[in-house]
mmCIF file of C-alpha atoms in Angstrom:
data_model
loop_
_atom_site.group_PDB
_atom_site.id
_atom_site.type_symbol
_atom_site.label_atom_id
_atom_site.label_comp_id
_atom_site.label_asym_id
_atom_site.label_seq_id
_atom_site.Cartn_x
_atom_site.Cartn_y
_atom_site.Cartn_z
ATOM 1 C CA ASP A 1 57.672 -55.992 144.596
ATOM 2 C CA ALA A 2 58.116 -55.801 148.326
ATOM 3 C CA LYS A 3 54.909 -56.391 150.258
ATOM 4 C CA THR A 4 55.980 -54.268 153.221
ATOM 5 C CA THR A 5 56.066 -50.598 154.192
ATOM 6 C CA GLN A 6 58.571 -49.199 156.667
ATOM 7 C CA PRO A 7 59.521 -45.670 157.744
ATOM 8 C CA PRO A 8 62.682 -44.597 155.920
ATOM 9 C CA SER A 9 64.580 -43.575 159.046
ATOM 10 C CA MET A 10 64.461 -43.579 162.853
ATOM 11 C CA ASP A 11 66.662 -42.427 165.692
ATOM 12 C CA CYS A 12 67.137 -44.126 169.041
ATOM 13 C CA ALA A 13 69.163 -43.228 172.114
ATOM 14 C CA GLU A 14 71.813 -45.696 173.171
ATOM 15 C CA GLY A 15 70.540 -48.033 175.888
ATOM 16 C CA ARG A 16 66.897 -47.433 175.052
ATOM 17 C CA ALA A 17 64.579 -49.823 173.250
ATOM 18 C CA ALA A 18 64.322 -49.402 169.491
ATOM 19 C CA ASN A 19 60.867 -50.203 168.101
ATOM 20 C CA LEU A 20 60.823 -50.598 164.338
ATOM 21 C CA PRO A 21 57.370 -50.836 162.733
ATOM 22 C CA CYS A 22 56.386 -52.605 159.537
ATOM 23 C CA ASN A 23 53.084 -52.738 157.666
ATOM 24 C CA HIS A 24 52.217 -55.804 155.600
ATOM 25 C CA SER A 25 48.483 -55.492 155.047
ATOM 26 C CA THR A 26 48.366 -57.925 152.088
ATOM 27 C CA ILE A 27 50.114 -60.785 153.853
ATOM 28 C CA SER A 28 48.670 -64.245 153.229
ATOM 29 C CA GLY A 29 47.876 -66.758 155.938
ATOM 30 C CA ASN A 30 50.954 -68.933 155.455
ATOM 31 C CA GLU A 31 53.515 -66.217 154.757
ATOM 32 C CA TYR A 32 56.204 -65.563 157.317
ATOM 33 C CA VAL A 33 57.558 -62.173 158.343
ATOM 34 C CA TYR A 34 61.343 -61.978 158.375
ATOM 35 C CA TRP A 35 63.667 -59.276 159.645
ATOM 36 C CA TYR A 36 67.208 -58.709 158.459
ATOM 37 C CA ARG A 37 69.603 -55.860 159.002
ATOM 38 C CA GLN A 38 72.511 -54.598 156.954
ATOM 39 C CA ILE A 39 75.380 -52.651 158.364
ATOM 40 C CA HIS A 40 77.044 -50.446 155.793
ATOM 41 C CA SER A 41 78.974 -52.404 153.138
ATOM 42 C CA GLN A 42 78.291 -55.772 154.748
ATOM 43 C CA GLY A 43 75.979 -58.649 153.867
ATOM 44 C CA PRO A 44 72.483 -58.760 155.375
ATOM 45 C CA GLN A 45 72.266 -60.393 158.792
ATOM 46 C CA TYR A 46 69.277 -62.514 159.790
ATOM 47 C CA ILE A 47 67.569 -61.305 162.967
ATOM 48 C CA ILE A 48 64.293 -63.097 163.549
ATOM 49 C CA HIS A 49 61.147 -64.360 161.849
ATOM 50 C CA GLY A 50 57.596 -65.302 162.787
ATOM 51 C CA LEU A 51 54.209 -66.383 161.499
ATOM 52 C CA LYS A 52 51.607 -65.218 164.013
ATOM 53 C CA ASN A 53 52.982 -65.673 167.492
ATOM 54 C CA ASN A 54 55.383 -63.255 169.092
ATOM 55 C CA GLU A 55 58.971 -64.410 168.928
ATOM 56 C CA THR A 56 62.104 -63.627 170.907
ATOM 57 C CA ASN A 57 65.722 -64.570 170.484
ATOM 58 C CA GLU A 58 69.056 -63.279 171.737
ATOM 59 C CA MET A 59 69.002 -60.375 169.307
ATOM 60 C CA ALA A 60 65.436 -59.082 169.310
ATOM 61 C CA SER A 61 61.726 -59.583 169.820
ATOM 62 C CA LEU A 62 59.102 -59.677 167.100
ATOM 63 C CA ILE A 63 55.553 -58.619 167.858
ATOM 64 C CA ILE A 64 52.950 -59.484 165.201
ATOM 65 C CA THR A 65 49.441 -58.056 165.471
ATOM 66 C CA GLU A 66 46.552 -60.452 165.726
ATOM 67 C CA ASP A 67 45.331 -59.628 162.209
ATOM 68 C CA ARG A 68 48.941 -60.040 160.990
ATOM 69 C CA LYS A 69 48.792 -56.814 159.023
ATOM 70 C CA SER A 70 51.678 -55.252 160.883
ATOM 71 C CA SER A 71 54.610 -56.131 163.099
ATOM 72 C CA THR A 72 57.223 -54.471 165.278
ATOM 73 C CA LEU A 73 60.834 -55.439 165.761
ATOM 74 C CA ILE A 74 62.136 -54.553 169.205
ATOM 75 C CA LEU A 75 65.803 -54.186 170.065
ATOM 76 C CA PRO A 76 65.538 -54.010 173.856
ATOM 77 C CA HIS A 77 68.755 -52.108 174.623
ATOM 78 C CA ALA A 78 70.093 -50.492 171.485
ATOM 79 C CA THR A 79 73.843 -49.974 171.151
ATOM 80 C CA LEU A 80 75.848 -47.956 168.640
ATOM 81 C CA ARG A 81 76.607 -51.208 166.815
ATOM 82 C CA ASP A 82 72.900 -51.604 166.078
ATOM 83 C CA THR A 83 73.076 -48.670 163.667
ATOM 84 C CA ALA A 84 72.050 -50.263 160.351
ATOM 85 C CA VAL A 85 69.307 -50.527 157.758
ATOM 86 C CA TYR A 86 66.569 -52.883 158.968
ATOM 87 C CA TYR A 87 64.484 -54.786 156.445
ATOM 88 C CA CYS A 88 61.079 -56.297 157.072
ATOM 89 C CA ILE A 89 60.273 -58.999 154.502
ATOM 90 C CA VAL A 90 57.215 -61.069 153.778
ATOM 91 C CA ARG A 91 58.589 -64.356 152.566
ATOM 92 C CA VAL A 92 57.433 -65.671 149.229
ATOM 93 C CA TYR A 93 58.196 -69.223 148.219
ATOM 94 C CA ASN A 94 58.880 -69.017 144.542
ATOM 95 C CA GLN A 95 62.264 -68.999 142.868
ATOM 96 C CA GLY A 96 63.726 -71.042 145.677
ATOM 97 C CA GLY A 97 62.319 -68.711 148.294
ATOM 98 C CA LYS A 98 64.076 -65.578 147.139
ATOM 99 C CA LEU A 99 64.067 -62.614 149.470
ATOM 100 C CA ILE A 100 62.557 -59.345 148.279
ATOM 101 C CA PHE A 101 64.063 -56.459 150.184
ATOM 102 C CA GLY A 102 62.212 -53.160 150.266
ATOM 103 C CA GLN A 103 63.816 -49.852 151.163
ATOM 104 C CA GLY A 104 64.077 -50.644 154.871
ATOM 105 C CA THR A 105 64.423 -48.372 157.872
ATOM 106 C CA GLU A 106 67.743 -46.700 158.534
ATOM 107 C CA LEU A 107 68.160 -46.821 162.318
ATOM 108 C CA SER A 108 70.642 -44.429 163.875
ATOM 109 C CA VAL A 109 71.553 -45.145 167.480
ATOM 110 C CA LYS A 110 72.946 -42.040 169.095
ATOM 111 C CA PRO A 111 75.024 -41.715 172.288
ATOM 112 C CA ASP B 1 76.868 -70.652 163.575
ATOM 113 C CA VAL B 2 76.246 -70.663 159.862
ATOM 114 C CA LYS B 3 79.175 -69.345 157.903
ATOM 115 C CA VAL B 4 79.002 -68.164 154.319
ATOM 116 C CA THR B 5 82.235 -66.857 152.853
ATOM 117 C CA GLN B 6 82.933 -65.082 149.600
ATOM 118 C CA SER B 7 86.278 -65.140 147.833
ATOM 119 C CA SER B 8 86.872 -61.392 147.732
ATOM 120 C CA ARG B 9 85.488 -58.322 149.516
ATOM 121 C CA TYR B 10 86.590 -55.926 146.790
ATOM 122 C CA LEU B 11 87.419 -56.586 143.163
ATOM 123 C CA VAL B 12 88.418 -54.324 140.272
ATOM 124 C CA LYS B 13 88.206 -55.684 136.730
ATOM 125 C CA ARG B 14 88.374 -54.340 133.208
ATOM 126 C CA THR B 15 85.588 -54.432 130.642
ATOM 127 C CA GLY B 16 85.609 -57.727 128.761
ATOM 128 C CA GLU B 17 87.409 -59.710 131.440
ATOM 129 C CA LYS B 18 86.009 -63.005 132.687
ATOM 130 C CA VAL B 19 85.245 -62.727 136.377
ATOM 131 C CA PHE B 20 84.762 -65.510 138.915
ATOM 132 C CA LEU B 21 83.058 -64.923 142.248
ATOM 133 C CA GLU B 22 83.102 -67.830 144.654
ATOM 134 C CA CYS B 23 80.903 -68.593 147.607
ATOM 135 C CA VAL B 24 81.372 -71.338 150.179
ATOM 136 C CA GLN B 25 79.030 -72.370 152.990
ATOM 137 C CA ASP B 26 79.902 -74.739 155.791
ATOM 138 C CA MET B 27 76.445 -75.856 156.949
ATOM 139 C CA ASP B 28 75.561 -78.507 154.388
ATOM 140 C CA HIS B 29 72.797 -76.304 152.974
ATOM 141 C CA GLU B 30 71.003 -77.490 149.876
ATOM 142 C CA ASN B 31 70.036 -74.084 148.499
ATOM 143 C CA MET B 32 72.432 -71.385 147.413
ATOM 144 C CA PHE B 33 71.710 -67.994 145.868
ATOM 145 C CA TRP B 34 73.438 -65.139 144.104
ATOM 146 C CA TYR B 35 71.978 -61.648 144.386
ATOM 147 C CA ARG B 36 73.198 -58.250 143.360
ATOM 148 C CA GLN B 37 72.421 -55.122 145.321
ATOM 149 C CA ASP B 38 72.270 -51.665 143.811
ATOM 150 C CA PRO B 39 71.153 -48.374 145.384
ATOM 151 C CA GLY B 40 67.428 -47.852 144.963
ATOM 152 C CA LEU B 41 66.891 -51.308 143.444
ATOM 153 C CA GLY B 42 67.211 -53.501 146.515
ATOM 154 C CA LEU B 43 68.391 -57.086 146.112
ATOM 155 C CA ARG B 44 67.797 -58.807 142.804
ATOM 156 C CA LEU B 45 68.133 -62.544 142.345
ATOM 157 C CA ILE B 46 70.561 -63.594 139.619
ATOM 158 C CA TYR B 47 70.633 -67.387 139.952
ATOM 159 C CA PHE B 48 69.926 -69.995 142.558
ATOM 160 C CA SER B 49 70.700 -73.668 142.998
ATOM 161 C CA TYR B 50 68.843 -76.263 145.024
ATOM 162 C CA ASP B 51 71.293 -79.101 144.539
ATOM 163 C CA VAL B 52 74.660 -80.007 143.093
ATOM 164 C CA LYS B 53 74.790 -79.393 139.335
ATOM 165 C CA MET B 54 71.297 -77.873 139.454
ATOM 166 C CA LYS B 55 70.674 -74.220 138.675
ATOM 167 C CA GLU B 56 67.703 -71.993 138.070
ATOM 168 C CA LYS B 57 67.548 -68.504 136.609
ATOM 169 C CA GLY B 58 66.482 -65.686 138.831
ATOM 170 C CA ASP B 59 65.175 -62.311 137.771
ATOM 171 C CA ILE B 60 68.309 -60.955 136.063
ATOM 172 C CA PRO B 61 70.441 -63.836 134.725
ATOM 173 C CA GLU B 62 71.601 -62.094 131.531
ATOM 174 C CA GLY B 63 75.370 -61.752 131.372
ATOM 175 C CA TYR B 64 75.929 -64.250 134.176
ATOM 176 C CA SER B 65 76.376 -67.973 134.544
ATOM 177 C CA VAL B 66 76.836 -70.193 137.598
ATOM 178 C CA SER B 67 78.458 -73.440 138.574
ATOM 179 C CA ARG B 68 77.751 -75.794 141.443
ATOM 180 C CA GLU B 69 80.028 -78.817 141.276
ATOM 181 C CA LYS B 70 80.103 -79.373 145.048
ATOM 182 C CA LYS B 71 77.357 -78.870 147.588
ATOM 183 C CA GLU B 72 79.252 -76.282 149.600
ATOM 184 C CA ARG B 73 80.426 -74.131 146.707
ATOM 185 C CA PHE B 74 78.487 -71.908 144.317
ATOM 186 C CA SER B 75 80.330 -69.830 141.742
ATOM 187 C CA LEU B 76 79.078 -66.829 139.797
ATOM 188 C CA ILE B 77 80.743 -66.151 136.454
ATOM 189 C CA LEU B 78 80.663 -62.945 134.468
ATOM 190 C CA GLU B 79 81.623 -64.156 131.011
ATOM 191 C CA SER B 80 82.595 -60.720 129.729
ATOM 192 C CA ALA B 81 82.382 -58.053 132.396
ATOM 193 C CA SER B 82 80.677 -54.789 131.544
ATOM 194 C CA THR B 83 80.461 -51.513 133.432
ATOM 195 C CA ASN B 84 76.777 -52.067 134.208
ATOM 196 C CA GLN B 85 77.794 -55.104 136.239
ATOM 197 C CA THR B 86 79.507 -52.880 138.777
ATOM 198 C CA SER B 87 77.631 -53.773 141.928
ATOM 199 C CA MET B 88 77.628 -55.447 145.323
ATOM 200 C CA TYR B 89 77.265 -59.215 144.910
ATOM 201 C CA LEU B 90 75.790 -61.228 147.732
ATOM 202 C CA CYS B 91 75.743 -64.974 148.166
ATOM 203 C CA ALA B 92 73.279 -66.710 150.469
ATOM 204 C CA SER B 93 72.455 -70.259 151.485
ATOM 205 C CA SER B 94 69.561 -72.014 153.173
ATOM 206 C CA SER B 95 68.482 -75.447 154.246
ATOM 207 C CA VAL B 96 65.222 -77.001 153.177
ATOM 208 C CA ARG B 97 65.180 -78.820 156.502
ATOM 209 C CA LEU B 98 65.433 -75.977 158.973
ATOM 210 C CA LEU B 99 63.791 -72.725 160.042
ATOM 211 C CA GLN B 100 61.509 -72.251 157.054
ATOM 212 C CA GLU B 101 64.599 -72.086 154.848
ATOM 213 C CA THR B 102 66.083 -68.999 156.474
ATOM 214 C CA GLN B 103 68.732 -67.537 154.197
ATOM 215 C CA TYR B 104 72.157 -66.641 155.562
ATOM 216 C CA PHE B 105 74.326 -64.211 153.671
ATOM 217 C CA GLY B 106 78.006 -63.838 153.038
ATOM 218 C CA PRO B 107 79.857 -60.529 153.546
ATOM 219 C CA GLY B 108 79.457 -59.498 149.919
ATOM 220 C CA THR B 109 81.849 -58.716 147.071
ATOM 221 C CA ARG B 110 81.963 -55.158 145.827
ATOM 222 C CA LEU B 111 82.873 -55.371 142.135
ATOM 223 C CA LEU B 112 84.013 -52.400 140.101
ATOM 224 C CA VAL B 113 84.250 -52.861 136.333
ATOM 225 C CA LEU B 114 86.286 -50.175 134.561
#
């Protein structure tokens, strides 16, 4: 079972920051938080991951709370092409490190 | 950039046919995975492989087999396709050496079994 909770849907205006929350209150000390997104009918795309420090790359920023029970993915300037389902995943390391996707957040970026 | 390719984007097969889905990655990754994705069920792991000729069952291996004869290629075989195997099939690969084994996915194959 997925160890994360996300809102089912969110809207964001084009050009504004999109802040996608995720709760993972049962996370263990050595478990990473990963974010992927999936545009309709395509394979999931890796975005970013982190353990306890905030992380930033060319796609997004990841803010993890100090107690690690929640995190926020930030897309700083959302575009229409960012419309997708965003998945927050707590990584488990059994079965080769399989990914357990929950229901995700469907982000709609509107003009 | 990591590239994972799958042999077909869309496939239509008849019940009872043998179906081959191929996946190729170009980053010398050790691990490769096959998932299926169905509405409301998320991704479910079918098989994975951590080395050439090695394979491990995932959560739903029944009705499937796999082959990994070369490091870059991982094939999923449906021995006798059935309608309940209509699904989106996703291949992924990861390296044990990099980035906490981040998995990179292919574009997916949408299989319809009639």
